[in-house]
Backbone as a printed PyTorch tensor [residue, N CA C, xyz], in Angstrom:
tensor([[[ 39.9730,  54.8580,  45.5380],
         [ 39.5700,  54.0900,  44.4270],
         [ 38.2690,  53.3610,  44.7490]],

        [[ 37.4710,  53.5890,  44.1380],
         [ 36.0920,  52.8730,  44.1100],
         [ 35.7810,  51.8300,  43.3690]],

        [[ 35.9050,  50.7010,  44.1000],
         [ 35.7260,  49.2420,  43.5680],
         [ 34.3680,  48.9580,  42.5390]],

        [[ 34.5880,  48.5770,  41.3680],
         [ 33.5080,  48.0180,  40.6960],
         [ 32.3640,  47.4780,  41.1620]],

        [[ 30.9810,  47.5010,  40.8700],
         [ 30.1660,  46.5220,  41.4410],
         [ 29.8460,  45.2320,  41.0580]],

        [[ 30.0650,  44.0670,  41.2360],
         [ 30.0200,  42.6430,  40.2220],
         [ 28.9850,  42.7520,  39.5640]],

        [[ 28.7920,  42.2280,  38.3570],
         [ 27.6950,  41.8270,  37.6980],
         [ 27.0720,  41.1180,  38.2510]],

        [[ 25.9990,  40.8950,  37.9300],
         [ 24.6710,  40.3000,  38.9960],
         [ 24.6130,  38.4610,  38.1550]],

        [[ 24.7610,  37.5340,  38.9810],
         [ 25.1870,  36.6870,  38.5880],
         [ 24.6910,  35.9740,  37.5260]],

        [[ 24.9600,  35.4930,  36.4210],
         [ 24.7410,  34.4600,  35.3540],
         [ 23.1860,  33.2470,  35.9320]],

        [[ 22.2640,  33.2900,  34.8750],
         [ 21.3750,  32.1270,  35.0110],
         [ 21.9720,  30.9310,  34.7480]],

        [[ 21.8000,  29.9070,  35.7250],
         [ 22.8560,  28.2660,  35.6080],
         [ 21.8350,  28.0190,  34.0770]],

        [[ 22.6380,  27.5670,  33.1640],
         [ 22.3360,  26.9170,  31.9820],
         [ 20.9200,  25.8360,  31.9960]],

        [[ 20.3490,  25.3250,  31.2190],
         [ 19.1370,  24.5530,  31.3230],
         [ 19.5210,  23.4090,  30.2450]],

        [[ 19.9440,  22.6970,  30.6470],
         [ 20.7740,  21.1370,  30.3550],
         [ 19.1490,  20.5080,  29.7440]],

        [[ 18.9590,  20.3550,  28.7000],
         [ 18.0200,  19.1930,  28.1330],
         [ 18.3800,  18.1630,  27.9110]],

        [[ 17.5240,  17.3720,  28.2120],
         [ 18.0150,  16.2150,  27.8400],
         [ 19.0440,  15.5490,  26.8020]],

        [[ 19.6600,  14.8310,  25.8430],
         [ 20.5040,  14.3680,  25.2750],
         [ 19.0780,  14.1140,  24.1950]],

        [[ 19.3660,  14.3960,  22.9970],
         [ 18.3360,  14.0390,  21.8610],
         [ 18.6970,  12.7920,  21.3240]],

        [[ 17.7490,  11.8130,  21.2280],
         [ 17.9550,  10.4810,  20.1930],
         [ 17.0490,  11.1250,  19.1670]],

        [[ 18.5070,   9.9430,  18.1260],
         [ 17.7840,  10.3770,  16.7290],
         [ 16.6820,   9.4750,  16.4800]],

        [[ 15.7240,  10.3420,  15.7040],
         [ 14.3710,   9.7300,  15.8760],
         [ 14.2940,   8.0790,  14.8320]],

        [[ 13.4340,   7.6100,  15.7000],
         [ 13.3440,   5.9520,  15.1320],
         [ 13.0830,   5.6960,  13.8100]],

        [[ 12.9970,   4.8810,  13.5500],
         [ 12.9390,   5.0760,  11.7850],
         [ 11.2360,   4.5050,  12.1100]],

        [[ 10.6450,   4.5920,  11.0430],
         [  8.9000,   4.2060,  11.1710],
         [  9.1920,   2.6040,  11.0820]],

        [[  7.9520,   2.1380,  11.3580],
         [  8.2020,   0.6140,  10.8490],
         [  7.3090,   0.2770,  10.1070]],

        [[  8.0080,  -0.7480,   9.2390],
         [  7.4460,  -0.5610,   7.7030],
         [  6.0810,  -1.4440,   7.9900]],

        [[  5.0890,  -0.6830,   7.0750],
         [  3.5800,  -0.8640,   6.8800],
         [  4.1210,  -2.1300,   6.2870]],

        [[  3.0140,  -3.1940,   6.7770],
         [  2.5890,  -4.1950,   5.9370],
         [  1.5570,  -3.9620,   4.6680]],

        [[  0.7400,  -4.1800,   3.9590],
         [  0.4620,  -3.6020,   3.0620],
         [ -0.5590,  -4.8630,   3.1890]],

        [[ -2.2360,  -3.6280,   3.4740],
         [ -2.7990,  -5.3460,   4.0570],
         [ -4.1440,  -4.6710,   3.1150]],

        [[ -5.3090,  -5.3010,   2.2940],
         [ -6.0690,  -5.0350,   1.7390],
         [ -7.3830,  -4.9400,   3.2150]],

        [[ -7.8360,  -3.5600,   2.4490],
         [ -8.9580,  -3.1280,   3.3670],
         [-10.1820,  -3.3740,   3.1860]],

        [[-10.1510,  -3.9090,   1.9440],
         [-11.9860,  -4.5130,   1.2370],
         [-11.9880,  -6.7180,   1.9110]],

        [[-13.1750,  -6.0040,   1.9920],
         [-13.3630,  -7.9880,   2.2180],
         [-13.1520,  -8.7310,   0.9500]],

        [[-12.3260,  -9.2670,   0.9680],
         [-11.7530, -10.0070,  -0.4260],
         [-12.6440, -10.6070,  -1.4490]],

        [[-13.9910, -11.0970,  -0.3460],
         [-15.0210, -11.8070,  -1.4710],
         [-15.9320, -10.9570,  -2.2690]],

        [[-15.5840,  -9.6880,  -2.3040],
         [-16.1970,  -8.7160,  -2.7550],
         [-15.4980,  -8.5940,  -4.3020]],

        [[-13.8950,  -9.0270,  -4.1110],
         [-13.2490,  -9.4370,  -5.3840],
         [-13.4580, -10.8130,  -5.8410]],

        [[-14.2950, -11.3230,  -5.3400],
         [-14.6060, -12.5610,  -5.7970],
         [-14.6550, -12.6490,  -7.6750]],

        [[-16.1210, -12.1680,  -7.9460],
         [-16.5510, -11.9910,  -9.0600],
         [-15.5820, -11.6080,  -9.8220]],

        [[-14.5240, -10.3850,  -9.2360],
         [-13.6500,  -9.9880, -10.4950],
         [-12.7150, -10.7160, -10.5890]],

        [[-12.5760, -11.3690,  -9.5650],
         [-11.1650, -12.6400,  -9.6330],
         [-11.5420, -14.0310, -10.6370]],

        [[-13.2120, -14.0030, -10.3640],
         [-13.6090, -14.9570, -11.4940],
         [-14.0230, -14.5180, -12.6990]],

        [[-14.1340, -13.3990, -12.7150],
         [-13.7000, -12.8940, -14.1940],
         [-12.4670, -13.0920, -14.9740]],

        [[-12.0570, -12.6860, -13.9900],
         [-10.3840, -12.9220, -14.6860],
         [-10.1930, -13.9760, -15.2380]],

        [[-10.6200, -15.1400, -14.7480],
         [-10.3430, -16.7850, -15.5560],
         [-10.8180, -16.5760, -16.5520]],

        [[-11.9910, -15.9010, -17.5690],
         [-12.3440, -16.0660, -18.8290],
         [-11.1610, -15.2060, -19.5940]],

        [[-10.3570, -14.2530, -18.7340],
         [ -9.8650, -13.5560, -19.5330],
         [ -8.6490, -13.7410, -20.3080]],

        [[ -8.2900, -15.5500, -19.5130],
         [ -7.5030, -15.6330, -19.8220],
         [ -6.8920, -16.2530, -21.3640]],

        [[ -8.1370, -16.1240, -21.8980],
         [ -8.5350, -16.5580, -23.3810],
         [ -9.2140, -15.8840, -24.0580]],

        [[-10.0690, -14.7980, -23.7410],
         [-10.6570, -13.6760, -24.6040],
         [ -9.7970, -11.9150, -24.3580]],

        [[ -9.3080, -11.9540, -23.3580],
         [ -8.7170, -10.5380, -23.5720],
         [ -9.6900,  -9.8060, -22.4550]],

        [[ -8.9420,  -8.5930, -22.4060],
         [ -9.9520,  -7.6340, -21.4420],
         [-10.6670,  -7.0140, -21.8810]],

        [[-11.4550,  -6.6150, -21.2090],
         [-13.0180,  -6.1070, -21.7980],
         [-14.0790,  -5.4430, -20.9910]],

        [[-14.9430,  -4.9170, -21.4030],
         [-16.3910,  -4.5770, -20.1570],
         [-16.4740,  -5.3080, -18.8530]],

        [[-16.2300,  -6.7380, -19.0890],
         [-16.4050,  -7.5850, -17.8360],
         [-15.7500,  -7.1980, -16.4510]],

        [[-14.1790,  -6.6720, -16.7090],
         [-13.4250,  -6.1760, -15.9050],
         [-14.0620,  -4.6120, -15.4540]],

        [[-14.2860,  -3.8070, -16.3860],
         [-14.5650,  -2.5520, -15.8070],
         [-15.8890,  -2.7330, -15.0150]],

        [[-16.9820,  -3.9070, -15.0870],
         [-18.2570,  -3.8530, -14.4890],
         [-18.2720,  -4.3840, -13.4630]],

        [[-17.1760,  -5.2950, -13.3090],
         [-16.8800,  -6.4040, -11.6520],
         [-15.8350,  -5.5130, -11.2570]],

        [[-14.7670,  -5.4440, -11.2340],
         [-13.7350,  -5.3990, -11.0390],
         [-13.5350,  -3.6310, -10.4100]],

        [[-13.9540,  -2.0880, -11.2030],
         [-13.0080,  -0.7820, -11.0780],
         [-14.3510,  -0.8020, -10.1270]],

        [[-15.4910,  -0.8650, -10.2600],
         [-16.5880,  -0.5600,  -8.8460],
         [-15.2720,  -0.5950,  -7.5610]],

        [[-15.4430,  -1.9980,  -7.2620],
         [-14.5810,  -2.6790,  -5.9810],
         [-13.5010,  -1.8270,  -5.5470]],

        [[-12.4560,  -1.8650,  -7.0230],
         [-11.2920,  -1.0480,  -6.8290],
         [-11.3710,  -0.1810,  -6.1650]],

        [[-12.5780,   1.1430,  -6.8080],
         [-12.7060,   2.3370,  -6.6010],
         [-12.4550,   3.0150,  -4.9880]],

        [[-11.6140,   3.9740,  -4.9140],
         [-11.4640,   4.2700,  -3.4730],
         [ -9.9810,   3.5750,  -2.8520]],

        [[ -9.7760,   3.1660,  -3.3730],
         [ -8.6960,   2.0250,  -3.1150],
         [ -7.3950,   2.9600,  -3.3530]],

        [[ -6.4140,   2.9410,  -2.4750],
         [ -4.7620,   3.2530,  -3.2530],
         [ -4.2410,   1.7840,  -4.1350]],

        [[ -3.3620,   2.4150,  -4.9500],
         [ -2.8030,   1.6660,  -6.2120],
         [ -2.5900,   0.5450,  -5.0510]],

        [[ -1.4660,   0.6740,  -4.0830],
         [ -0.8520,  -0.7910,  -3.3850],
         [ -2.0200,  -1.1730,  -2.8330]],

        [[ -2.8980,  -0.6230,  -1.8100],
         [ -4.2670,  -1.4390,  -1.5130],
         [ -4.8220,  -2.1950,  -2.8230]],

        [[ -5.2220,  -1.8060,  -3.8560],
         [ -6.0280,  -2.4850,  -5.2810],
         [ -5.1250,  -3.8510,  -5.4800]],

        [[ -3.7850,  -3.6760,  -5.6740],
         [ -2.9120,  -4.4940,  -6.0000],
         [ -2.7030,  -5.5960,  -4.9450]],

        [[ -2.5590,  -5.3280,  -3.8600],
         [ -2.6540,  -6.0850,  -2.1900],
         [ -4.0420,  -7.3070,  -2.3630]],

        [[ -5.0300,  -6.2430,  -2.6130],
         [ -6.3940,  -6.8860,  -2.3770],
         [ -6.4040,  -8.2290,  -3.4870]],

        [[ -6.1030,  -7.6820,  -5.2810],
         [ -6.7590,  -8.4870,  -6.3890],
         [ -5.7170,  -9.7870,  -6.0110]],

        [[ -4.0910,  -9.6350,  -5.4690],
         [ -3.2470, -10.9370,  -5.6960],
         [ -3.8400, -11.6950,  -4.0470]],

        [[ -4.3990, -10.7030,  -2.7770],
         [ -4.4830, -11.7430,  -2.0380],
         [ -6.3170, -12.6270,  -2.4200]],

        [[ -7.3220, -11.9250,  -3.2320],
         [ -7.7910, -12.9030,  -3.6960],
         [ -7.7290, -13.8490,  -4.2360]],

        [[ -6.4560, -13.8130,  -5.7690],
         [ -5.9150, -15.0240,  -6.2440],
         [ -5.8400, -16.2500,  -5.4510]],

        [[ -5.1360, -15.5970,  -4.2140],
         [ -4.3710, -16.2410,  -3.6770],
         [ -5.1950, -17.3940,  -2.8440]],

        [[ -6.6960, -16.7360,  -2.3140],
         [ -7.5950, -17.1740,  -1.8820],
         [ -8.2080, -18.0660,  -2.5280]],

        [[ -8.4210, -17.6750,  -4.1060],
         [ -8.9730, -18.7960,  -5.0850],
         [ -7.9590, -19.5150,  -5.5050]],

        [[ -6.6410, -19.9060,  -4.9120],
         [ -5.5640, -21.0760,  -5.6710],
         [ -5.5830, -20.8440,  -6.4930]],

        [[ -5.4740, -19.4910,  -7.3340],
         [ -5.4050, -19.5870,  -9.0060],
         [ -3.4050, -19.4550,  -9.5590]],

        [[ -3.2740, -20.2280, -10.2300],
         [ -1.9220, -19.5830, -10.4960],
         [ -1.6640, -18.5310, -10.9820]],

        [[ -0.4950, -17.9200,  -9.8950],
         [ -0.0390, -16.4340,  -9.9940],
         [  0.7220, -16.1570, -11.2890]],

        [[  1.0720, -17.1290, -11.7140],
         [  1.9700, -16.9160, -12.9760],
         [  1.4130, -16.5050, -14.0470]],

        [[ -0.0970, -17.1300, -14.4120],
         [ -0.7280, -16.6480, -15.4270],
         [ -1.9890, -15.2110, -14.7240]],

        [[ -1.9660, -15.0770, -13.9520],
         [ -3.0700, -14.5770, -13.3770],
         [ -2.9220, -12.6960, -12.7940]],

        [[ -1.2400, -12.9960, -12.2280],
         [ -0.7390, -11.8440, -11.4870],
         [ -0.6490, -10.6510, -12.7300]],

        [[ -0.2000, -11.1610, -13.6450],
         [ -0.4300,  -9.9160, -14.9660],
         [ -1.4170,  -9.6460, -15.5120]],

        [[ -2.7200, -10.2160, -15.9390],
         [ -3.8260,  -9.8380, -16.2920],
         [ -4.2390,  -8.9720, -15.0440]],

        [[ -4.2720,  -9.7060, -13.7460],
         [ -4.5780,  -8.3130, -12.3720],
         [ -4.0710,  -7.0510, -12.4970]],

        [[ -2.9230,  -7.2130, -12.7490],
         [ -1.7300,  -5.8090, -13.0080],
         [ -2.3410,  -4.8720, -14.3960]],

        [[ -2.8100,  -5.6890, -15.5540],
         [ -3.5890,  -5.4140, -16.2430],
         [ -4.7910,  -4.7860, -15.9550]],

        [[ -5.6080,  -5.4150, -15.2440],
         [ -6.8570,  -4.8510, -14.3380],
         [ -6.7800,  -3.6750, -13.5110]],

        [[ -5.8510,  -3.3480, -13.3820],
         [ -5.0680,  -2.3200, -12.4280],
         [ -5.3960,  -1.0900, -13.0430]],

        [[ -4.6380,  -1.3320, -14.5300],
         [ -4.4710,  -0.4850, -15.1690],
         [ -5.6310,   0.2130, -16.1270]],

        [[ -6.7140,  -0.7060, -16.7360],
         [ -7.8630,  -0.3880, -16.7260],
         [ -9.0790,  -0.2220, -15.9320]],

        [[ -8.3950,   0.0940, -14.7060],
         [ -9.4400,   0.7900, -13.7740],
         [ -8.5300,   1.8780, -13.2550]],

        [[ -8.0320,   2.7200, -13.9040],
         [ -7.0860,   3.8880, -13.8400],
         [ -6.4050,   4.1130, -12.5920]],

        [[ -5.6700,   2.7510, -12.1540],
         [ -4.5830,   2.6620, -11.0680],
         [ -3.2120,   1.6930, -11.6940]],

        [[ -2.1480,   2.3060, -11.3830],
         [ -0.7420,   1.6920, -11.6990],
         [ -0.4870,   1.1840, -10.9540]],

        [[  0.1190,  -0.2080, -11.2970],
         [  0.8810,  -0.7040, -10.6160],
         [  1.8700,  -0.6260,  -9.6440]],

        [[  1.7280,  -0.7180,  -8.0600],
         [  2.7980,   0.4060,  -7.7150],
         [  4.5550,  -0.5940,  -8.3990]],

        [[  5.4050,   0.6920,  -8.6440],
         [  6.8390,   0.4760,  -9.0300],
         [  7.0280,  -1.2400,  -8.3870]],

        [[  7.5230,  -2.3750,  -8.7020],
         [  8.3430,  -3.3770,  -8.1690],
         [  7.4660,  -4.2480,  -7.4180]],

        [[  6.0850,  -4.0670,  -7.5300],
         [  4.9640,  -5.1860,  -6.7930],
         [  5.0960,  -5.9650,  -7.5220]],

        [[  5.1060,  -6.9200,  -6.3980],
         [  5.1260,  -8.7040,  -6.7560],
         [  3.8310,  -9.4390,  -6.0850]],

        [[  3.6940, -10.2110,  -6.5750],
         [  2.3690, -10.9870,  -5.5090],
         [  2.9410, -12.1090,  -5.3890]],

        [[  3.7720, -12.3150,  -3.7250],
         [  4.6100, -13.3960,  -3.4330],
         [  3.4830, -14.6170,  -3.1060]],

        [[  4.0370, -15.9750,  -2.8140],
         [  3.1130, -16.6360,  -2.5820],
         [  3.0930, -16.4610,  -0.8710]]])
């Protein structure tokens, strides 16, 4: 009887490391990238508007600046100027949001301009 020849031995397995599940990102602050006094003018526009309505004034100060901007950058930038000129947000944060919108950027969903 003629004995089998063994199979030629098995490669030892290649053990990787143990996988972690990957980190979650960490959340962007949401910080305006224009020098704010550049919104100056349109932030002091805004005070007339708050008795005549919107108009040319906004599209001639104001969508220049915007321009280039993402919706949350535009929105970031116009409330942290407010914020710079002490204007109250209560009357002020919706005409901006307004401004937003006639310089063909939306509001992003659920922005607030906290103090």
């Amino acid at each position: 009887m003629n004995p089998k020849p063994c199979p030629p031995p098995l490669a030892p397995p290649v053990l990787s490391p143990p996988s972690r599940p990957p980190s979650p990102p960490s959340p962007a602050t949401a910080t305006c990238p224009i020098d704010t006094l550049k919104l100056g003018a349109c932030v002091d526009v805004l005070g007339g508007l708050v008795h005549i309505g919107l108009g040319d004034p906004v599209a001639n100060q104001c969508c220049p600046v915007l321009q280039g901007l993402l919706e949350l950058e535009a929105a970031v930038c116009l409330c942290t100027t407010l914020k710079i000129k002490v204007l109250n947000l209560n009357i002020f944060v919706p005409i901006a949001l307004q401004v937003l919108i006639t310089c063909g950027k939306s509001p992003p969903p659920g922005f607030t301009c906290s103090l």
